[in-house]
PDB file of C-alpha atoms and ligand atoms in Angstrom:
ATOM      1  CA  MET B   1       0.004  -0.004   0.002  1.00  0.00           C
ATOM      2  CA  LEU B   2       1.171   3.495  -0.806  1.00  0.00           C
ATOM      3  CA  THR B   3       1.858   5.826   2.085  1.00  0.00           C
ATOM      4  CA  LYS B   4      -0.123   9.085   2.147  1.00  0.00           C
ATOM      5  CA  LYS B   5       2.953  10.976   1.059  1.00  0.00           C
ATOM      6  CA  ALA B   6       3.647   8.624  -1.859  1.00  0.00           C
ATOM      7  CA  LEU B   7       0.003   8.731  -2.967  1.00  0.00           C
ATOM      8  CA  ARG B   8       0.067  12.534  -2.877  1.00  0.00           C
ATOM      9  CA  ARG B   9       3.233  12.648  -4.970  1.00  0.00           C
ATOM     10  CA  GLU B  10       1.869  10.128  -7.484  1.00  0.00           C
ATOM     11  CA  MET B  11      -1.496  11.901  -7.849  1.00  0.00           C
ATOM     12  CA  ARG B  12       0.130  15.294  -8.299  1.00  0.00           C
ATOM     13  CA  ARG B  13       2.309  13.796 -11.031  1.00  0.00           C
ATOM     14  CA  LEU B  14      -0.764  12.288 -12.749  1.00  0.00           C
ATOM     15  CA  ARG B  15      -2.746  15.534 -12.780  1.00  0.00           C
ATOM     16  CA  ARG B  16       0.248  17.519 -14.079  1.00  0.00           C
ATOM     17  CA  ALA B  17       0.550  15.004 -16.935  1.00  0.00           C
ATOM     18  CA  VAL B  18      -2.902  15.842 -18.380  1.00  0.00           C
ATOM     19  CA  PRO B  19      -2.213  17.423 -21.824  1.00  0.00           C
ATOM     20  CA  PRO B  20      -3.249  21.101 -22.138  1.00  0.00           C
ATOM     21  CA  ASP B  21      -6.042  20.605 -24.702  1.00  0.00           C
ATOM     22  CA  GLU B  22      -7.514  17.780 -22.666  1.00  0.00           C
ATOM     23  CA  ALA B  23      -7.274  19.948 -19.536  1.00  0.00           C
ATOM     24  CA  ARG B  24      -9.153  22.784 -21.254  1.00  0.00           C
ATOM     25  CA  ARG B  25     -11.864  20.453 -22.464  1.00  0.00           C
ATOM     26  CA  ALA B  26     -12.221  18.883 -19.011  1.00  0.00           C
ATOM     27  CA  ALA B  27     -12.488  22.328 -17.359  1.00  0.00           C
ATOM     28  CA  ARG B  28     -15.272  23.337 -19.759  1.00  0.00           C
ATOM     29  CA  THR B  29     -17.157  20.071 -19.258  1.00  0.00           C
ATOM     30  CA  LEU B  30     -16.819  20.394 -15.486  1.00  0.00           C
ATOM     31  CA  ALA B  31     -18.245  23.920 -15.642  1.00  0.00           C
ATOM     32  CA  ARG B  32     -21.203  22.803 -17.709  1.00  0.00           C
ATOM     33  CA  GLU B  33     -21.970  19.803 -15.497  1.00  0.00           C
ATOM     34  CA  LEU B  34     -21.570  21.450 -12.082  1.00  0.00           C
ATOM     35  CA  SER B  35     -23.652  24.452 -13.148  1.00  0.00           C
ATOM     36  CA  LYS B  36     -26.623  22.057 -13.560  1.00  0.00           C
ATOM     37  CA  GLN B  37     -26.373  20.823  -9.962  1.00  0.00           C
ATOM     38  CA  PRO B  38     -28.755  22.318  -7.386  1.00  0.00           C
ATOM     39  CA  VAL B  39     -25.824  22.861  -4.987  1.00  0.00           C
ATOM     40  CA  PHE B  40     -24.340  25.306  -7.521  1.00  0.00           C
ATOM     41  CA  ARG B  41     -27.604  26.811  -8.793  1.00  0.00           C
ATOM     42  CA  ARG B  42     -28.776  27.665  -5.296  1.00  0.00           C
ATOM     43  CA  ALA B  43     -25.455  29.183  -4.202  1.00  0.00           C
ATOM     44  CA  ARG B  44     -24.975  32.982  -4.376  1.00  0.00           C
ATOM     45  CA  HIS B  45     -21.552  33.286  -2.726  1.00  0.00           C
ATOM     46  CA  ILE B  46     -19.069  30.763  -4.089  1.00  0.00           C
ATOM     47  CA  ALA B  47     -15.351  30.193  -3.450  1.00  0.00           C
ATOM     48  CA  PHE B  48     -13.223  29.001  -6.347  1.00  0.00           C
ATOM     49  CA  TYR B  49      -9.422  28.588  -6.471  1.00  0.00           C
ATOM     50  CA  TRP B  50      -6.648  29.709  -8.799  1.00  0.00           C
ATOM     51  CA  ALA B  51      -5.500  26.503 -10.495  1.00  0.00           C
ATOM     52  CA  GLY B  52      -1.837  25.502 -10.448  1.00  0.00           C
ATOM     53  CA  ASP B  53       0.215  22.293 -10.325  1.00  0.00           C
ATOM     54  CA  GLY B  54      -2.099  20.561 -12.770  1.00  0.00           C
ATOM     55  CA  GLU B  55      -5.302  21.212 -10.796  1.00  0.00           C
ATOM     56  CA  ILE B  56      -8.487  21.067 -12.840  1.00  0.00           C
ATOM     57  CA  ASP B  57      -9.264  24.706 -13.676  1.00  0.00           C
ATOM     58  CA  PRO B  58     -12.438  26.224 -12.203  1.00  0.00           C
ATOM     59  CA  ALA B  59     -12.001  29.413 -14.294  1.00  0.00           C
ATOM     60  CA  PRO B  60     -14.754  28.611 -16.855  1.00  0.00           C
ATOM     61  CA  LEU B  61     -17.133  27.932 -13.976  1.00  0.00           C
ATOM     62  CA  LEU B  62     -16.089  31.169 -12.241  1.00  0.00           C
ATOM     63  CA  LEU B  63     -16.866  33.158 -15.375  1.00  0.00           C
ATOM     64  CA  ARG B  64     -20.222  31.450 -15.679  1.00  0.00           C
ATOM     65  CA  ALA B  65     -20.975  32.280 -12.036  1.00  0.00           C
ATOM     66  CA  LEU B  66     -20.192  35.976 -12.636  1.00  0.00           C
ATOM     67  CA  ARG B  67     -22.459  36.014 -15.688  1.00  0.00           C
ATOM     68  CA  LEU B  68     -25.221  34.606 -13.452  1.00  0.00           C
ATOM     69  CA  ASN B  69     -24.649  37.521 -11.038  1.00  0.00           C
ATOM     70  CA  LYS B  70     -23.258  35.276  -8.334  1.00  0.00           C
ATOM     71  CA  HIS B  71     -20.429  36.470  -6.073  1.00  0.00           C
ATOM     72  CA  ALA B  72     -17.058  34.753  -6.656  1.00  0.00           C
ATOM     73  CA  TYR B  73     -14.171  34.467  -4.161  1.00  0.00           C
ATOM     74  CA  LEU B  74     -10.599  33.161  -4.174  1.00  0.00           C
ATOM     75  CA  PRO B  75      -8.712  31.862  -1.136  1.00  0.00           C
ATOM     76  CA  VAL B  76      -6.263  34.171   0.656  1.00  0.00           C
ATOM     77  CA  LEU B  77      -3.869  33.234   3.465  1.00  0.00           C
ATOM     78  CA  ASP B  78      -4.541  35.560   6.403  1.00  0.00           C
ATOM     79  CA  PRO B  79      -1.172  36.634   7.869  1.00  0.00           C
ATOM     80  CA  LEU B  80      -2.853  37.928  11.032  1.00  0.00           C
ATOM     81  CA  TYR B  81      -4.333  34.544  11.918  1.00  0.00           C
ATOM     82  CA  GLY B  82      -1.573  32.027  11.280  1.00  0.00           C
ATOM     83  CA  GLU B  83      -2.254  31.983   7.562  1.00  0.00           C
ATOM     84  CA  SER B  84      -5.739  30.616   8.023  1.00  0.00           C
ATOM     85  CA  LEU B  85      -7.801  30.532   4.871  1.00  0.00           C
ATOM     86  CA  ARG B  86     -10.141  33.431   4.102  1.00  0.00           C
ATOM     87  CA  PHE B  87     -11.927  34.246   0.864  1.00  0.00           C
ATOM     88  CA  ALA B  88     -11.525  37.507  -1.074  1.00  0.00           C
ATOM     89  CA  PRO B  89     -14.101  38.656  -3.635  1.00  0.00           C
ATOM     90  CA  VAL B  90     -12.965  38.614  -7.251  1.00  0.00           C
ATOM     91  CA  ARG B  91     -14.502  40.150 -10.358  1.00  0.00           C
ATOM     92  CA  ILE B  92     -13.319  40.748 -13.910  1.00  0.00           C
ATOM     93  CA  GLY B  93     -10.310  43.049 -13.632  1.00  0.00           C
ATOM     94  CA  THR B  94      -9.592  42.527  -9.924  1.00  0.00           C
ATOM     95  CA  PRO B  95      -5.786  42.727  -9.583  1.00  0.00           C
ATOM     96  CA  LEU B  96      -4.087  39.553  -8.307  1.00  0.00           C
ATOM     97  CA  ARG B  97      -0.750  39.091  -6.574  1.00  0.00           C
ATOM     98  CA  ALA B  98       1.132  35.880  -5.781  1.00  0.00           C
ATOM     99  CA  ASN B  99       1.253  34.880  -2.104  1.00  0.00           C
ATOM    100  CA  ARG B 100       4.183  33.209  -0.307  1.00  0.00           C
ATOM    101  CA  LEU B 101       3.352  29.888  -1.949  1.00  0.00           C
ATOM    102  CA  GLY B 102       3.259  31.484  -5.427  1.00  0.00           C
ATOM    103  CA  ILE B 103      -0.538  31.273  -5.707  1.00  0.00           C
ATOM    104  CA  PRO B 104      -2.248  34.465  -7.032  1.00  0.00           C
ATOM    105  CA  GLU B 105      -4.633  36.165  -4.582  1.00  0.00           C
ATOM    106  CA  PRO B 106      -6.994  39.119  -5.143  1.00  0.00           C
ATOM    107  CA  GLU B 107      -5.542  42.415  -3.942  1.00  0.00           C
ATOM    108  CA  VAL B 108      -8.649  43.327  -1.997  1.00  0.00           C
ATOM    109  CA  HIS B 109      -8.745  44.961   1.439  1.00  0.00           C
ATOM    110  CA  ARG B 110      -9.299  42.499   4.275  1.00  0.00           C
ATOM    111  CA  ARG B 111     -12.522  44.224   5.305  1.00  0.00           C
ATOM    112  CA  HIS B 112     -14.059  42.593   2.250  1.00  0.00           C
ATOM    113  CA  TRP B 113     -12.789  39.089   3.060  1.00  0.00           C
ATOM    114  CA  ARG B 114     -15.192  36.390   4.212  1.00  0.00           C
ATOM    115  CA  HIS B 115     -14.937  33.327   6.418  1.00  0.00           C
ATOM    116  CA  ALA B 116     -15.926  30.014   4.872  1.00  0.00           C
ATOM    117  CA  ARG B 117     -19.099  29.996   6.992  1.00  0.00           C
ATOM    118  CA  GLN B 118     -20.224  33.225   5.262  1.00  0.00           C
ATOM    119  CA  LEU B 119     -20.226  31.465   1.903  1.00  0.00           C
ATOM    120  CA  ASP B 120     -22.822  29.151   0.360  1.00  0.00           C
ATOM    121  CA  LEU B 121     -20.411  26.896  -1.482  1.00  0.00           C
ATOM    122  CA  VAL B 122     -16.676  26.279  -1.262  1.00  0.00           C
ATOM    123  CA  LEU B 123     -15.086  24.480  -4.218  1.00  0.00           C
ATOM    124  CA  THR B 124     -11.920  22.783  -3.030  1.00  0.00           C
ATOM    125  CA  PRO B 125      -8.925  21.677  -5.053  1.00  0.00           C
ATOM    126  CA  LEU B 126      -8.129  17.980  -4.695  1.00  0.00           C
ATOM    127  CA  VAL B 127      -5.061  15.862  -4.985  1.00  0.00           C
ATOM    128  CA  ALA B 128      -7.104  12.668  -4.611  1.00  0.00           C
ATOM    129  CA  PHE B 129     -10.647  11.740  -3.597  1.00  0.00           C
ATOM    130  CA  ASP B 130     -12.905   8.752  -3.041  1.00  0.00           C
ATOM    131  CA  ALA B 131     -16.580   8.363  -3.904  1.00  0.00           C
ATOM    132  CA  GLN B 132     -17.534   8.564  -0.177  1.00  0.00           C
ATOM    133  CA  GLY B 133     -16.507  12.212   0.105  1.00  0.00           C
ATOM    134  CA  GLY B 134     -12.995  11.632   1.369  1.00  0.00           C
ATOM    135  CA  ARG B 135     -10.475  14.193   0.206  1.00  0.00           C
ATOM    136  CA  MET B 136      -6.713  14.601   0.079  1.00  0.00           C
ATOM    137  CA  GLY B 137      -5.280  18.066  -0.446  1.00  0.00           C
ATOM    138  CA  MET B 138      -1.784  19.476  -0.664  1.00  0.00           C
ATOM    139  CA  GLY B 139      -1.148  18.541   2.952  1.00  0.00           C
ATOM    140  CA  GLY B 140      -1.237  21.972   4.567  1.00  0.00           C
ATOM    141  CA  GLY B 141      -4.586  21.343   6.229  1.00  0.00           C
ATOM    142  CA  PHE B 142      -5.794  24.759   5.012  1.00  0.00           C
ATOM    143  CA  TYR B 143      -9.242  23.613   3.920  1.00  0.00           C
ATOM    144  CA  ASP B 144      -9.624  21.208   6.847  1.00  0.00           C
ATOM    145  CA  ARG B 145      -9.088  24.105   9.244  1.00  0.00           C
ATOM    146  CA  ALA B 146     -11.270  26.543   7.297  1.00  0.00           C
ATOM    147  CA  LEU B 147     -14.148  24.043   7.222  1.00  0.00           C
ATOM    148  CA  GLN B 148     -13.665  22.391  10.598  1.00  0.00           C
ATOM    149  CA  HIS B 149     -17.043  23.555  11.940  1.00  0.00           C
ATOM    150  CA  LEU B 150     -18.602  21.221   9.349  1.00  0.00           C
ATOM    151  CA  ALA B 151     -16.787  18.187  10.771  1.00  0.00           C
ATOM    152  CA  ARG B 152     -18.066  18.781  14.314  1.00  0.00           C
ATOM    153  CA  GLN B 153     -21.630  19.946  13.878  1.00  0.00           C
ATOM    154  CA  ARG B 154     -24.055  18.405  11.506  1.00  0.00           C
ATOM    155  CA  ARG B 155     -26.528  21.262  11.901  1.00  0.00           C
ATOM    156  CA  TRP B 156     -24.173  23.653  10.079  1.00  0.00           C
ATOM    157  CA  ARG B 157     -25.388  23.922   6.529  1.00  0.00           C
ATOM    158  CA  ARG B 158     -22.961  26.534   5.282  1.00  0.00           C
ATOM    159  CA  PRO B 159     -20.927  26.290   3.347  1.00  0.00           C
ATOM    160  CA  ARG B 160     -21.504  23.249   1.210  1.00  0.00           C
ATOM    161  CA  ALA B 161     -18.108  21.815   0.182  1.00  0.00           C
ATOM    162  CA  VAL B 162     -17.605  20.305  -3.246  1.00  0.00           C
ATOM    163  CA  GLY B 163     -14.239  19.088  -4.487  1.00  0.00           C
ATOM    164  CA  LEU B 164     -13.111  19.457  -8.107  1.00  0.00           C
ATOM    165  CA  ALA B 165     -10.839  16.890  -9.743  1.00  0.00           C
ATOM    166  CA  TYR B 166     -10.086  14.867 -12.803  1.00  0.00           C
ATOM    167  CA  GLU B 167     -11.633  11.433 -12.906  1.00  0.00           C
ATOM    168  CA  LEU B 168      -8.103   9.972 -12.818  1.00  0.00           C
ATOM    169  CA  GLN B 169      -7.673  11.310  -9.257  1.00  0.00           C
ATOM    170  CA  ARG B 170     -10.304   8.953  -7.818  1.00  0.00           C
ATOM    171  CA  VAL B 171      -9.093   6.147  -5.547  1.00  0.00           C
ATOM    172  CA  PRO B 172     -11.201   3.362  -3.942  1.00  0.00           C
ATOM    173  CA  ALA B 173     -10.930   4.669  -0.375  1.00  0.00           C
ATOM    174  CA  LEU B 174      -8.765   7.244   1.350  1.00  0.00           C
ATOM    175  CA  PRO B 175      -7.763   6.835   4.986  1.00  0.00           C
ATOM    176  CA  ARG B 176      -9.872   9.149   7.203  1.00  0.00           C
ATOM    177  CA  GLU B 177      -8.178  11.332   9.783  1.00  0.00           C
ATOM    178  CA  SER B 178     -10.155  12.785  12.682  1.00  0.00           C
ATOM    179  CA  TRP B 179      -9.822  16.340  11.338  1.00  0.00           C
ATOM    180  CA  ASP B 180     -10.788  15.493   7.742  1.00  0.00           C
ATOM    181  CA  VAL B 181     -13.862  17.370   6.584  1.00  0.00           C
ATOM    182  CA  PRO B 182     -16.031  15.132   4.418  1.00  0.00           C
ATOM    183  CA  LEU B 183     -17.185  16.730   1.188  1.00  0.00           C
ATOM    184  CA  ASP B 184     -20.795  17.061   0.064  1.00  0.00           C
ATOM    185  CA  GLY B 185     -19.702  15.854  -3.334  1.00  0.00           C
ATOM    186  CA  VAL B 186     -17.012  15.767  -5.970  1.00  0.00           C
ATOM    187  CA  GLN B 187     -17.400  17.001  -9.522  1.00  0.00           C
ATOM    188  CA  THR B 188     -15.131  15.550 -12.189  1.00  0.00           C
ATOM    189  CA  GLU B 189     -15.208  16.036 -15.965  1.00  0.00           C
ATOM    190  CA  ARG B 190     -17.217  12.826 -16.098  1.00  0.00           C
ATOM    191  CA  ARG B 191     -19.805  13.009 -13.314  1.00  0.00           C
ATOM    192  CA  PHE B 192     -20.959  14.369  -9.972  1.00  0.00           C
ATOM    193  CA  TYR B 193     -20.317  12.124  -6.963  1.00  0.00           C
ATOM    194  CA  PRO B 194     -22.787  13.045  -4.212  1.00  0.00           C
ATOM    195  CA  ALA B 195     -21.405  12.115  -0.827  1.00  0.00           C
ATOM    196  CA  ARG B 196     -22.682  13.277   2.489  1.00  0.00           C
ATOM    197  CA  GLN B 197     -26.339  13.389   3.466  1.00  0.00           C
ATOM    198  CA  ARG B 198     -26.923  16.286   5.834  1.00  0.00           C
TER     199      ARG B 198
HETATM  200  N1  FFO I 201      -4.974  26.480  -6.274  1.00  0.00           N
HETATM  201  C1  FFO I 201      -4.861  26.242  -4.971  1.00  0.00           C
HETATM  202  N2  FFO I 201      -4.979  27.260  -4.125  1.00  0.00           N
HETATM  203  C2  FFO I 201      -4.881  27.011  -2.796  1.00  0.00           C
HETATM  204  C3  FFO I 201      -4.662  25.698  -2.303  1.00  0.00           C
HETATM  205  C4  FFO I 201      -4.541  24.641  -3.238  1.00  0.00           C
HETATM  206  O1  FFO I 201      -4.328  23.464  -2.888  1.00  0.00           O
HETATM  207  N3  FFO I 201      -4.654  24.960  -4.567  1.00  0.00           N
HETATM  208  N4  FFO I 201      -4.587  25.498  -0.956  1.00  0.00           N
HETATM  209  C5  FFO I 201      -4.929  24.302  -0.338  1.00  0.00           C
HETATM  210  O2  FFO I 201      -4.532  23.997   0.728  1.00  0.00           O
HETATM  211  C6  FFO I 201      -4.169  26.613  -0.131  1.00  0.00           C
HETATM  212  C7  FFO I 201      -2.675  26.717  -0.218  1.00  0.00           C
HETATM  213  N5  FFO I 201      -2.084  25.491   0.164  1.00  0.00           N
HETATM  214  C8  FFO I 201      -0.913  24.947  -0.266  1.00  0.00           C
HETATM  215  C9  FFO I 201      -0.298  24.003   0.541  1.00  0.00           C
HETATM  216  C10 FFO I 201       0.910  23.476   0.208  1.00  0.00           C
HETATM  217  C11 FFO I 201       1.532  23.846  -0.980  1.00  0.00           C
HETATM  218  C12 FFO I 201       2.838  23.285  -1.308  1.00  0.00           C
HETATM  219  O3  FFO I 201       3.310  22.343  -0.702  1.00  0.00           O
HETATM  220  N6  FFO I 201       3.488  23.891  -2.323  1.00  0.00           N
HETATM  221  C13 FFO I 201       4.814  23.637  -2.852  1.00  0.00           C
HETATM  222  C14 FFO I 201       5.878  24.087  -1.911  1.00  0.00           C
HETATM  223  C15 FFO I 201       5.617  25.551  -1.600  1.00  0.00           C
HETATM  224  C16 FFO I 201       6.775  26.317  -1.023  1.00  0.00           C
HETATM  225  O4  FFO I 201       6.922  26.313   0.234  1.00  0.00           O
HETATM  226  O5  FFO I 201       7.502  26.957  -1.801  1.00  0.00           O
HETATM  227  C17 FFO I 201       4.890  22.295  -3.451  1.00  0.00           C
HETATM  228  O6  FFO I 201       4.373  22.240  -4.583  1.00  0.00           O
HETATM  229  O7  FFO I 201       5.443  21.332  -2.924  1.00  0.00           O
HETATM  230  C18 FFO I 201       0.892  24.768  -1.801  1.00  0.00           C
HETATM  231  C19 FFO I 201      -0.318  25.297  -1.449  1.00  0.00           C
HETATM  232  C20 FFO I 201      -4.880  27.854  -0.553  1.00  0.00           C
HETATM  233  N7  FFO I 201      -4.920  28.051  -1.967  1.00  0.00           N
HETATM  234  N1  ATP I 202      -8.810  21.463  12.461  1.00  0.00           N
HETATM  235  C1  ATP I 202      -7.481  21.401  12.529  1.00  0.00           C
HETATM  236  N2  ATP I 202      -6.810  21.985  13.564  1.00  0.00           N
HETATM  237  C2  ATP I 202      -5.486  21.911  13.640  1.00  0.00           C
HETATM  238  N3  ATP I 202      -4.707  21.294  12.729  1.00  0.00           N
HETATM  239  C3  ATP I 202      -5.291  20.701  11.691  1.00  0.00           C
HETATM  240  C4  ATP I 202      -6.703  20.744  11.546  1.00  0.00           C
HETATM  241  N4  ATP I 202      -7.016  20.095  10.397  1.00  0.00           N
HETATM  242  C5  ATP I 202      -5.852  19.675   9.879  1.00  0.00           C
HETATM  243  N5  ATP I 202      -4.814  20.024  10.628  1.00  0.00           N
HETATM  244  C6  ATP I 202      -3.393  19.716  10.389  1.00  0.00           C
HETATM  245  O1  ATP I 202      -3.095  19.899   9.013  1.00  0.00           O
HETATM  246  C7  ATP I 202      -2.192  18.885   8.583  1.00  0.00           C
HETATM  247  C8  ATP I 202      -2.477  18.487   7.151  1.00  0.00           C
HETATM  248  O2  ATP I 202      -3.652  17.716   7.066  1.00  0.00           O
HETATM  249  P1  ATP I 202      -3.968  16.832   5.789  1.00  0.00           P
HETATM  250  O3  ATP I 202      -2.765  16.035   5.388  1.00  0.00           O
HETATM  251  O4  ATP I 202      -5.242  16.122   6.017  1.00  0.00           O
HETATM  252  O5  ATP I 202      -4.144  18.023   4.700  1.00  0.00           O
HETATM  253  P2  ATP I 202      -4.988  18.053   3.396  1.00  0.00           P
HETATM  254  O6  ATP I 202      -6.436  17.904   3.719  1.00  0.00           O
HETATM  255  O7  ATP I 202      -4.406  17.081   2.449  1.00  0.00           O
HETATM  256  O8  ATP I 202      -4.657  19.513   2.875  1.00  0.00           O
HETATM  257  P3  ATP I 202      -5.573  20.809   2.570  1.00  0.00           P
HETATM  258  O9  ATP I 202      -6.712  20.843   3.567  1.00  0.00           O
HETATM  259  O10 ATP I 202      -4.643  21.959   2.718  1.00  0.00           O
HETATM  260  O11 ATP I 202      -6.048  20.672   1.184  1.00  0.00           O
HETATM  261  C9  ATP I 202      -2.324  17.733   9.532  1.00  0.00           C
HETATM  262  O12 ATP I 202      -1.057  17.321   9.940  1.00  0.00           O
HETATM  263  C10 ATP I 202      -3.134  18.271  10.711  1.00  0.00           C
HETATM  264  O13 ATP I 202      -2.390  18.168  11.890  1.00  0.00           O
END
């Protein structure tokens, strides 16, 4: 069996190996499919991410959300709170600047940032996932910490958490850690995997 670290390395290699034209097609298909799901249609405030390292690109979905007059956000690392994850609003033309990890963030004053619980839907990047809602990220625990209220209390309905990935990132079952936040679903270029009932 692969260790968690080896699985992460292998899955990051696989997603980086997707050829550019296939990646573009997958991102468009993912946008079309997720925008049909009630979890997306009902959401007004939605967090996306700026794709890098071979991540499936939510940009076509973000543009569609803006056209539907929804509010779009990108993750920012809050230096005042141990780099916990907050979400800054982004529109066409919002300037972006790379953070410490090289990931572009909106240059928007912190008074406009939101906590995850002030959003309707958070789309999370995935390194690997299973069909039961288990997720593996980059290993920083950023999303686990930002969404930890969902792991403890079933009555919390916001935000819904949906992971985005290529079909090739699915594994039969990921080990569950106590702090792991189960997803409500995963959208790939092929289908939507509904997970948690709550
Ligand atoms: N697009 C995207 N944005 C995101 C995340 C993500 O996974 N994807 N995050 C999800 O958590 C947060 C950032 N988390 C990250 C955690 C670890 C590494 C990382 O290990 N990066 C380098 C080494 C970075 C360095 O120190 O120079 C690496 O590729 O090994 C990157 C991002 C917030 N924004
Ligand atoms: N709620 C939490 N409070 C404190 N530490 C946490 C919490 N959640 C996760 N962590 C820490 O974060 C580290 C990384 O966790 P894990 O490997 O599950 O990250 P990940 O889910 O793959 O990454 P990410 O959430 O950034 O996409 C763990 O070692 C864990 O100790």
